[in-house]
XYZ file of C-alpha atoms in Angstrom:
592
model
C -52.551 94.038 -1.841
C -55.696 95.366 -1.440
C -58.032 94.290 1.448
C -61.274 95.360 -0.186
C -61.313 92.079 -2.351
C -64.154 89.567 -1.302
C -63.143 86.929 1.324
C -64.327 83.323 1.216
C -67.261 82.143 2.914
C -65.961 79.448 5.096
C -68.163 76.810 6.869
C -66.504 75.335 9.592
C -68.337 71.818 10.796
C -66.924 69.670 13.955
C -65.365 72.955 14.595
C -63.617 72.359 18.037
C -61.911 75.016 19.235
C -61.290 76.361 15.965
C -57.928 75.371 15.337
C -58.810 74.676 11.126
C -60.361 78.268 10.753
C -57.881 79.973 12.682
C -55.048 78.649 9.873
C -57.516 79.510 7.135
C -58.398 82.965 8.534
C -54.342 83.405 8.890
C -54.336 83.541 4.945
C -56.567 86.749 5.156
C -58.872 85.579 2.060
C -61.595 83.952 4.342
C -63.693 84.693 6.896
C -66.366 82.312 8.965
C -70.117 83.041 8.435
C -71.198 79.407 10.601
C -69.470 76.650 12.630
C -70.763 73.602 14.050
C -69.567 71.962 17.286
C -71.652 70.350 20.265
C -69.059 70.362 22.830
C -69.849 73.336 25.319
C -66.668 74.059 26.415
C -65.458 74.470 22.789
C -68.022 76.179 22.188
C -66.903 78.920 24.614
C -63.631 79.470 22.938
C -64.888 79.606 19.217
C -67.340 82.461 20.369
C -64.219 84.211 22.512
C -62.441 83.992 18.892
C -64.545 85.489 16.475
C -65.754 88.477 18.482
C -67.470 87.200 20.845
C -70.258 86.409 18.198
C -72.490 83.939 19.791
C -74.812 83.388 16.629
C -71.352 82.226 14.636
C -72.532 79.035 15.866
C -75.194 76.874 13.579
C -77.924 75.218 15.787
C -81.130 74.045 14.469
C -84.301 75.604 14.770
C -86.009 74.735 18.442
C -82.703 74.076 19.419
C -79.810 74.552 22.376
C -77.193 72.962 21.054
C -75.284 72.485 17.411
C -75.958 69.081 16.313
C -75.125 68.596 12.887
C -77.916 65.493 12.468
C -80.359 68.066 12.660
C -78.900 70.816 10.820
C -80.418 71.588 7.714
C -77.533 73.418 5.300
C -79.744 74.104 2.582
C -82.281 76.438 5.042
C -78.980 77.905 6.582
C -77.907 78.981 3.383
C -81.067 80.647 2.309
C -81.307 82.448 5.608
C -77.879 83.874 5.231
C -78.748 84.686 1.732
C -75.792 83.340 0.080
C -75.295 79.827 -2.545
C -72.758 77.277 -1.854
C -70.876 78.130 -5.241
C -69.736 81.146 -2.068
C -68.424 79.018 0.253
C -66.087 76.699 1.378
C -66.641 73.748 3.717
C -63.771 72.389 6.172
C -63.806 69.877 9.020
C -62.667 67.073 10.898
C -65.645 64.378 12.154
C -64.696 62.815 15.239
C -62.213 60.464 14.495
C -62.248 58.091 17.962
C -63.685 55.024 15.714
C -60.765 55.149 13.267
C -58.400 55.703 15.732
C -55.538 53.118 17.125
C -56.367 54.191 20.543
C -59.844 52.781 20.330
C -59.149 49.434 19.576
C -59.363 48.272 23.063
C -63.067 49.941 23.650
C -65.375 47.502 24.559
C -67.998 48.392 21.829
C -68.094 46.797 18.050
C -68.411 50.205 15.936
C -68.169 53.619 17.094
C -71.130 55.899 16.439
C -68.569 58.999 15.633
C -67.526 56.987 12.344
C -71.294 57.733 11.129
C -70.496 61.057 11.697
C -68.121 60.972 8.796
C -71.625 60.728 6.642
C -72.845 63.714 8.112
C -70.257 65.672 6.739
C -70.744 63.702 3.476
C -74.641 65.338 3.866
C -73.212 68.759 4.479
C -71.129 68.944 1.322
C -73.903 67.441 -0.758
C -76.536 70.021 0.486
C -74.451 73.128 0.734
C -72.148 72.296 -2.873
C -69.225 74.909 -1.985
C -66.930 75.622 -4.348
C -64.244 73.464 -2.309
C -63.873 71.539 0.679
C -61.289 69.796 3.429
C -61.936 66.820 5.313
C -59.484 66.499 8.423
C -58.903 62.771 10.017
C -56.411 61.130 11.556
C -53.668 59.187 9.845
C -55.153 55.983 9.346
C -58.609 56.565 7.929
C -57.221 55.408 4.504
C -56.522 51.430 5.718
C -58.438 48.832 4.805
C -59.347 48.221 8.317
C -61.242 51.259 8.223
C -64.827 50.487 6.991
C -68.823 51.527 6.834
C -71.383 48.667 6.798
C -74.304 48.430 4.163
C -77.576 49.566 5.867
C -81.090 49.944 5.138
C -82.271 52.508 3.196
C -83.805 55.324 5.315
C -84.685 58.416 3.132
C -83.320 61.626 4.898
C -80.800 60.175 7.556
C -77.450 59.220 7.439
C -78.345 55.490 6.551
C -79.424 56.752 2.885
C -75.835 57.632 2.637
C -74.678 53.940 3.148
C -77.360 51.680 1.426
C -76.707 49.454 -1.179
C -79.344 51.889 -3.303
C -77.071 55.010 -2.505
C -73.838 52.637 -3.215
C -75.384 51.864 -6.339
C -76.305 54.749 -7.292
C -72.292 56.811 -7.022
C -70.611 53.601 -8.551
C -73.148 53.573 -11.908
C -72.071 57.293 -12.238
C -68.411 57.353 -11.807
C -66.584 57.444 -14.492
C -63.782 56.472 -11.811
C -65.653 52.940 -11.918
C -65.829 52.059 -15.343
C -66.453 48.353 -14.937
C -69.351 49.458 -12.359
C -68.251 47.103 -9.745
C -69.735 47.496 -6.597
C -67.546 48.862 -3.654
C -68.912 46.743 -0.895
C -68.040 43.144 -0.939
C -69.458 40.137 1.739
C -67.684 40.475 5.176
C -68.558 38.966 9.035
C -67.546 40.613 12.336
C -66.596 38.512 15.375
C -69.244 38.973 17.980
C -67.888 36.948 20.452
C -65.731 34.409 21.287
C -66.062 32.241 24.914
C -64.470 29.664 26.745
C -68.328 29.349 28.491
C -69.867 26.861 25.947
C -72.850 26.884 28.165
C -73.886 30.351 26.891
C -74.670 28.922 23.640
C -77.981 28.316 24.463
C -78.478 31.885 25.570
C -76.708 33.486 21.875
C -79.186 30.807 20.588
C -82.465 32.499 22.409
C -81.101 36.147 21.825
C -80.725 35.098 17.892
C -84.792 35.547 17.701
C -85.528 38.450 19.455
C -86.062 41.785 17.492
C -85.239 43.642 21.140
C -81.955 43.643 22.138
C -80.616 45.239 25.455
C -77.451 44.456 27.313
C -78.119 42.932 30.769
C -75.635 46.267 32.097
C -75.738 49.219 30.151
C -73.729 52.063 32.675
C -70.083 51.841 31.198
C -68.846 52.616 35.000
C -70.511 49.439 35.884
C -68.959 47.447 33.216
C -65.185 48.880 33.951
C -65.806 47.453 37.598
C -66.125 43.974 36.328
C -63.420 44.298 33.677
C -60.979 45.747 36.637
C -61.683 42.721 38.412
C -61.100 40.458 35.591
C -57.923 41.865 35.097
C -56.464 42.724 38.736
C -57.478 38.921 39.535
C -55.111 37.648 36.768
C -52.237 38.384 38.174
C -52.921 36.908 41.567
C -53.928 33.868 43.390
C -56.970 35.337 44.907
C -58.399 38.279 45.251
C -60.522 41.319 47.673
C -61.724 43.940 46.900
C -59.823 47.503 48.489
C -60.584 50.955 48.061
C -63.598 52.865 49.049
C -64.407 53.633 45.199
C -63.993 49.441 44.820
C -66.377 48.526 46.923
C -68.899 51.740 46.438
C -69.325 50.796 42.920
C -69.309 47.282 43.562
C -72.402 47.669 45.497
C -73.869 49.697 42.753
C -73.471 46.585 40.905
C -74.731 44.351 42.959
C -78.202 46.618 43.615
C -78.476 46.891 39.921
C -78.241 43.097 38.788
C -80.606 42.278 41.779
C -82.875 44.728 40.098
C -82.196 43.181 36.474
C -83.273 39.682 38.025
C -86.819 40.918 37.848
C -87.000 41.670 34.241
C -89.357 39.773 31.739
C -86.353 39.696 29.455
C -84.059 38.169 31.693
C -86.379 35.540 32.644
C -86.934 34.952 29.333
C -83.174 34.373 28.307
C -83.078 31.682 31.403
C -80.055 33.905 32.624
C -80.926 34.093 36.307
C -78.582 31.394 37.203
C -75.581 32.806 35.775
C -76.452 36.264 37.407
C -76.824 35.057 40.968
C -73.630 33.542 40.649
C -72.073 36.813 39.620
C -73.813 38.332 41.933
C -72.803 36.041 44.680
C -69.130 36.408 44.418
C -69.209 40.257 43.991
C -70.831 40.116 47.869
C -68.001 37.868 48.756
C -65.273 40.726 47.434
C -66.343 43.242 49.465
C -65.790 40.693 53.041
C -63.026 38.687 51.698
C -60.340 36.695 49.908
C -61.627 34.933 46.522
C -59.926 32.391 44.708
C -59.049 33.268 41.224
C -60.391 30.793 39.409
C -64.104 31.069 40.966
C -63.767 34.860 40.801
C -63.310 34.206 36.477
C -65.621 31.819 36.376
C -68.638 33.451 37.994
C -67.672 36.875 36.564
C -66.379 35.717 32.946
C -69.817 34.552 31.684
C -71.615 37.181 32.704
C -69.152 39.551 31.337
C -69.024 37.752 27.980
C -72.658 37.630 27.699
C -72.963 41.673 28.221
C -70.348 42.428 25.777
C -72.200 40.016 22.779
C -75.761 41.959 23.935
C -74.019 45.479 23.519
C -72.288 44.542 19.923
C -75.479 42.916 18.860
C -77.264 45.647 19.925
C -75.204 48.320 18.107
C -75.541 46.314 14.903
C -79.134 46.765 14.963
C -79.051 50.491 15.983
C -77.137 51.176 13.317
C -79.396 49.596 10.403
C -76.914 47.355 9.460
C -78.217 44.705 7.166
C -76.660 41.079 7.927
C -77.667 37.594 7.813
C -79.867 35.741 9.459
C -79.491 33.727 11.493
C -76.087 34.655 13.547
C -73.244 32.473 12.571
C -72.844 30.583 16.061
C -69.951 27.886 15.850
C -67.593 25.929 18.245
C -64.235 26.781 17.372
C -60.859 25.141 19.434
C -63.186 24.832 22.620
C -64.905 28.592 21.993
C -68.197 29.384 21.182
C -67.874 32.103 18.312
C -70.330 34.537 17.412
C -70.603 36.155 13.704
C -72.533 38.310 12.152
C -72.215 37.969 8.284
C -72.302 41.532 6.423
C -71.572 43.870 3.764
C -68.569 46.848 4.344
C -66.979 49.157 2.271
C -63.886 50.823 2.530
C -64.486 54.784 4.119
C -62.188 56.508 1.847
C -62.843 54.717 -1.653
C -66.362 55.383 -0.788
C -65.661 59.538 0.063
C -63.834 59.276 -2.982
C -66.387 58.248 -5.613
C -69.333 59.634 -3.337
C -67.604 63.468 -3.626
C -66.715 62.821 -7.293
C -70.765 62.052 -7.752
C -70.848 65.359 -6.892
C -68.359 66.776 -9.044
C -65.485 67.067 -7.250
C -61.911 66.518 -8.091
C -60.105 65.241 -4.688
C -56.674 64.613 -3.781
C -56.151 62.981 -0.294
C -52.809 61.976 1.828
C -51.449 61.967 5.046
C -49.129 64.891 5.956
C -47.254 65.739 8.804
C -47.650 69.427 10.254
C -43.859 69.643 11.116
C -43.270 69.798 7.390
C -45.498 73.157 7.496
C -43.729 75.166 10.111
C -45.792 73.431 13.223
C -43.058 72.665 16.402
C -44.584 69.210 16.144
C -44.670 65.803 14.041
C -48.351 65.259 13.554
C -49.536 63.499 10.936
C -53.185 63.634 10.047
C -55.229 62.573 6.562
C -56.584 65.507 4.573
C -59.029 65.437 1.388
C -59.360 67.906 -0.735
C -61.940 68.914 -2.823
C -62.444 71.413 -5.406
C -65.947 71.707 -7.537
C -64.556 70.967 -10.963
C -66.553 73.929 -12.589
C -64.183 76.126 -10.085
C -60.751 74.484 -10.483
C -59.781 75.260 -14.357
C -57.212 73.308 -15.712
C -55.370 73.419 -12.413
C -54.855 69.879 -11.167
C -56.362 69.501 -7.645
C -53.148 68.517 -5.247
C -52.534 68.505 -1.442
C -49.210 70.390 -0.798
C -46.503 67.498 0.641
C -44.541 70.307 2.629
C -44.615 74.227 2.505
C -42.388 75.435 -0.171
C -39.565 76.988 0.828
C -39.113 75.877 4.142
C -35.631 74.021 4.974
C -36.001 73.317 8.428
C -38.294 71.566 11.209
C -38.870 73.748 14.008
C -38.216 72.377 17.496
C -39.840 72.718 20.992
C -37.131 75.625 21.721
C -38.263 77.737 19.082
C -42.030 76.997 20.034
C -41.624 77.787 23.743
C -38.266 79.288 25.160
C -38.969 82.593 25.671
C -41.968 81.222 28.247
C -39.415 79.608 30.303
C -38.985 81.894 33.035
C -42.399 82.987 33.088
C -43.882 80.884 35.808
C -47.381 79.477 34.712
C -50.407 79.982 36.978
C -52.755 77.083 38.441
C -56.078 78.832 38.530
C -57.860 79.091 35.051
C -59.806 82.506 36.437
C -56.051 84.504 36.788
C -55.939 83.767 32.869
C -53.157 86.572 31.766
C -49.665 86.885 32.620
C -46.824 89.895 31.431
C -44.572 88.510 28.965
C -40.510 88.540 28.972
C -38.042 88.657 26.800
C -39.087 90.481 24.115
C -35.576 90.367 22.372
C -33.432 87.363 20.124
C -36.878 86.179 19.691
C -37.222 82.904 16.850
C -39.285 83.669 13.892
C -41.691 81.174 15.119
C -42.147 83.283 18.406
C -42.399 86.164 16.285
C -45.404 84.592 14.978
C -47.137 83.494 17.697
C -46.588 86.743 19.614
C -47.748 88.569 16.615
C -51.038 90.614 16.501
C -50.970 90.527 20.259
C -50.372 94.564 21.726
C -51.678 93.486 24.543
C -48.396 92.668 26.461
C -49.944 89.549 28.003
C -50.084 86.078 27.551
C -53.361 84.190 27.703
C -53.894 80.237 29.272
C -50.169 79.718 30.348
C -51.651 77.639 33.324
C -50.635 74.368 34.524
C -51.459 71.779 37.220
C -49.998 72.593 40.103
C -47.874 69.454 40.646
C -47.652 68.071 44.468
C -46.854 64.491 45.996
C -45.753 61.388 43.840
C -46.207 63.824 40.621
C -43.610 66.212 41.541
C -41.330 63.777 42.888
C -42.016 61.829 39.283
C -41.100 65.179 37.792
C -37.817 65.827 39.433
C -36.680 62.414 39.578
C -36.900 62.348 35.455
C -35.067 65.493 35.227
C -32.262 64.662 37.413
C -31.645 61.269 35.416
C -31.986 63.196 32.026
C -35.346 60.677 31.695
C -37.528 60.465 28.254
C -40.696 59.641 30.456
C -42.389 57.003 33.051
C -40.168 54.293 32.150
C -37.290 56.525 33.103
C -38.486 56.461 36.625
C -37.115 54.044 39.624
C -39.951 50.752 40.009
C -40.270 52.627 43.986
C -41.814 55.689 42.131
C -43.733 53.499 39.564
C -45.537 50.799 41.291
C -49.050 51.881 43.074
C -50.020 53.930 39.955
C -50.672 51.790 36.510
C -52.132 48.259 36.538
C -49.399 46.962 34.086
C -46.339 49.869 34.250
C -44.300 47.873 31.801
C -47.058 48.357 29.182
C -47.417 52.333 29.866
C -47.207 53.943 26.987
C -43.997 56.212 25.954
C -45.875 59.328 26.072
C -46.870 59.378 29.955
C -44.879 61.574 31.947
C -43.682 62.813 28.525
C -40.612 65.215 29.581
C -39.844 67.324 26.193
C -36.647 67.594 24.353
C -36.157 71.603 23.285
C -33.714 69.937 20.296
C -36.326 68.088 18.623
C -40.169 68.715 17.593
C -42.794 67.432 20.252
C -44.163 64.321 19.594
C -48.042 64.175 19.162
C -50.116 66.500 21.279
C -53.068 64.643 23.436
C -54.277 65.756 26.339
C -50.836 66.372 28.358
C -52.587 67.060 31.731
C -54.003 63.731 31.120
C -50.355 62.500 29.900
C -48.708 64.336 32.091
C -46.175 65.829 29.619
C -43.638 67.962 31.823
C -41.309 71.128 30.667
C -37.926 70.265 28.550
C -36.205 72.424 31.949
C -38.273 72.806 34.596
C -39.607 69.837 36.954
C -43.250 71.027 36.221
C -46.399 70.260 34.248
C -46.560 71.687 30.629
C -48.962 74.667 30.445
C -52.146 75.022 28.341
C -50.353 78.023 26.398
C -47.395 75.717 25.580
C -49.365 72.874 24.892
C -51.081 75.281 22.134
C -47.568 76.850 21.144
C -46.679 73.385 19.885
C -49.916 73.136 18.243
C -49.341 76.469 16.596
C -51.756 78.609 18.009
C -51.190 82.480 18.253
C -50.999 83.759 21.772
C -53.943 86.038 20.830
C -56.007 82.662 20.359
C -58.101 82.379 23.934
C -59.264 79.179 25.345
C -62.196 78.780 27.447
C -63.968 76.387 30.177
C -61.810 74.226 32.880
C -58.097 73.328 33.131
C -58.784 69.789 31.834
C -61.918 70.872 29.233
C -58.662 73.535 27.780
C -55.989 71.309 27.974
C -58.656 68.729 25.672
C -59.499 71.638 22.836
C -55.772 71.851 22.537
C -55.051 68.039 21.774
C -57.884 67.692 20.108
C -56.923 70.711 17.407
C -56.246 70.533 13.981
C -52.555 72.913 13.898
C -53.529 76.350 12.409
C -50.083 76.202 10.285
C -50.924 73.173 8.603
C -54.659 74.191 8.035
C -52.856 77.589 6.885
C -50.543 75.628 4.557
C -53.487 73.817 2.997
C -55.325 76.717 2.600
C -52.632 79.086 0.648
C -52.936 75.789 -1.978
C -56.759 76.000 -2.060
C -56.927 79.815 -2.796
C -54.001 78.758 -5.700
C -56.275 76.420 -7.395
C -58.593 79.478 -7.839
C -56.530 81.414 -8.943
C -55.592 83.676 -6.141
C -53.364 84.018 -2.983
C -52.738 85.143 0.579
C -52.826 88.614 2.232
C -49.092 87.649 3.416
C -47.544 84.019 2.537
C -46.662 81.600 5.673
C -43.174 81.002 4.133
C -42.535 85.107 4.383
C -43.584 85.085 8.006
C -41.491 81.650 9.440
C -38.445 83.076 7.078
């Protein structure tokens, strides 16, 4: 095939380290012209990728950094000099609202899910030919939902008022009973054993000002660490240097708070002084665990309605006044009546509004060539003036492909290559050049170099090592493998750590879901030691050509946060099919 033919114009938003791109540039029929991503570090390695081009990053005028809520796409477009019939849009908003790991944050709504809406903005102002929209697995349940908001022209709350709902649902000929997609709904607040704040929710119910009493999230994690260390015991002191540091912190800052007009006003200052109180008796001694939970809890309880409150009038959302305040089996509850909708059904008739056909599912990348069972919720778009007859469809699995690759064909031939600790000796000489898997093939492809870039690990020491060896020698999965005399001291509840800390690998079998592993610490299938960053991104499907940038940690985070470029590449072989074209060189040829 020729290589003269035109490539795509691709427009990579919430790019990260580039992981999407990198599968669509595999394909050899696009090419990036702008990506958008605020994290720094990230930042770094996109730039490293694409030629060290530092203006392949889209930042708004009179500004240092690419935030995508001030991007305007229609202005980029005209000063590249190109329409959005040219292009094609991919990208995965921030996902942490959606997630199942964020269910335990102590906020109501995540701002990242508004982000979501930015991208919806993006695709509306640039109109590309097609799109993809990256999440993770469960963006499609009903749990997952926006709230109606006011109507603010140009911001991301015109894309979720009941005007702009309105509007989509009249058009679609997806709704032909024009029924409305949002329907009444409340959110829990609160809910207290301390009846006697119900005065206070009562007071706070009137003000148009709302600001919890302690803001700094460090600040609230001390209280909630003392609230849950004291459960388990009789009584309680505090410890540690970092204990009592940051306890002091707190107690300087609520002294501070006592001063405030608005605390005054919410008749508050008893409960803080009691707080305040038995913090200062933590630091010098024993406290009973009852007094400790009742001085703390209702000051605790209190902050946590202020911040939810607080976010639902940050974020526009329209509800009912007054709140919904009720005693319940001895609780005080808190509601807030509303209006949601459910994210996906409203992508779905927002994008065909703008003429798209979509298909959307969850696939897993191991069923695309990717060492790895990740599964991850895709939409994709096609412009339905581009499409033809061809019905749009997200592939289920690349054809041809028989087999799931394992960890041993992602990283064997880096097993005697010892990883380095220090991010600045970044290169390594590879070995074993022969008998090499066709997914090594891959990844060492394009790469003349004879190095390897980012195999670096944590040098493990102490408890870590001996947690290392000890799984090893018992032929362990991961923490729970481990004796209680190399558990205790380390998690507050060890019988509740979660499968995937101390992760050791299994070469016979995919790797489970890539995080963080430094964070994790995920250790080798053989060796007693901490994966590396390179291995990490072998099981991600990254080519060793692909070079990450910033700190140990800030490298080991791109990774896990990365969309797999085999999947993205697998996606993108059935986009350039719906036009009516294909790939330099297919995926299936190169794993076969």
């Amino acid at each position: 095939m020729s290589n003269e033919r035109p490539k795509y114009k691709l427009i990579d938003l919430f790019a990260g380290a580039g992981g999407l791109s990198n599968g669509f540039e595999q394909t050899g029929r696009f090419e990036v012209i702008g990506a958008v991503e605020i994290n720094k570090s990230a930042v770094q390695t996109y730039i490293e990728n694409h030629g060290h081009n530092e203006d392949i990053i889209i930042k708004p005028k009179n500004y240092s950094i690419s935030d995508i809520s001030n991007i305007d796409f229609t202005e980029f477009l005209c000063d590249k000099g190109i329409t959005g019939a040219e292009t094609i849009v991919i990208g995965g908003p921030p996902c942490q609202g959606f997630s199942n790991a964020n269910r335990q944050k102590n906020y109501l709504i995540s701002g990242n899910n508004q982000l979501v809406k930015e991208y919806a903005r993006a695709i509306k102002e640039i109109k590309p030919a097609a799109f993809l929209l990256e999440n993770v697995k469960t963006m499609s349940s009903e749990i997952h939902k926006f709230f109606v908001t006011e109507n603010i022209p140009y911001t991301r709350f015109s894309y979720s008022s009941e005007e702009h709902l309105s509007e989509i649902t009249n058009h679609n000929q997806l709704n032909k009973d024009n029924e409305c997609i949002w329907k009444d709904d409340s959110v829990l607040l609160i809910a207290t054993q301390y009846v006697e704040l119900e005065s206070v929710f009562k007071k706070i119910n009137g003000l148009d000002v709302i600001q919890p009493i302690i803001e700094s999230e460090k600040l609230v994690s001390r209280i909630r660490s003392i609230q849950r260390k004291v459960n388990k015991l009789t009584s309680y002191q505090l410890v540690s240097a970092t204990e009592v540091k940051e306890t002091t912190e707190l107690v300087v800052y609520l002294k501070e708070r006592l001063n405030d007009k608005a605390i005054a006003d919410l008749e508050i200052d008893l409960i803080m002084q009691k707080a305040i109180n038995t913090l200062e008796d933590l630091k010098v001694k024993q406290v009973n665990k009852d007094k400790i939970l009742n001085e703390l809890g209702p000051l605790s309880h209190l902050n946590q309605f202020l911040t939810r409150f607080k976010e639902i009038k940050d974020e526009k959302i329209i509800y009912k006044d007054p709140l919904d305040i009720s005693l319940k089996d001895d609780n005080i509850e808190v509601k807030v009546h509303v209006k949601s909708y459910n994210v996906v059904e409203y992508l779905s008739q927002f994008f065909n509004y703008l003429g798209y056909e979509i298909d959307y599912k969850v696939l897993n990348a191991a069923d695309f060539g990717v060492p790895q069972n990740r599964q991850r919720f895709m939409i994709l778009g096609v412009n339905k003036e581009k499409k033809g007859n061809i019905q749009v469809e997200l592939p289920q699995r690349l054809e041809g492909l028989n087999k799931k690759f394992t960890t041993k064909d992602a990283i064997y031939d880096l097993e005697q290559v010892t990883p380095t600790h220090d991010v600045e000796e970044n290169s390594l000489i590879y070995t074993q050049k022969k008998q090499l898997t066709p997914l090594q093939k891959y990844y060492r492809s394009n790469n003349d170099t004879g190095m390897i870039f980012n195999h670096i690990n944590t040098q493990s020491r102490g408890m870590s090592l001996q947690r290392f060896k000890a799984i090893k020698e018992v032929g362990g999965k991961n923490f729970h493998s481990l004796s209680n005399e190399l558990k205790d001291n380390t998690y507050s509840d060890s019988a509740r750590t979660q499968n995937t800390i101390y992760l050791r690998l299994n070469y016979d079998e995919p790797s489970p879901t890539v995080v963080n592993v430094r964070k994790s610490m995920w250790n080798h299938p053989k060796n007693a030691v901490a994966l590396s960053i390179r291995e990490a991104a072998r099981l991600q499907s990254f080519k060793d050509d692909f070079v990450f940038k910033g700190t140990k940690d800030q490298q080991y985070q791109q990774v896990g946060n990365a969309v797999p470029p085999l999947l993205a590449r697998g996606i993108a072989e059935t986009m350039l099919g719906l036009f009516g074209d294909e790939p330099e060189f297919p995926l299936i040829d190169e794993l076969s």
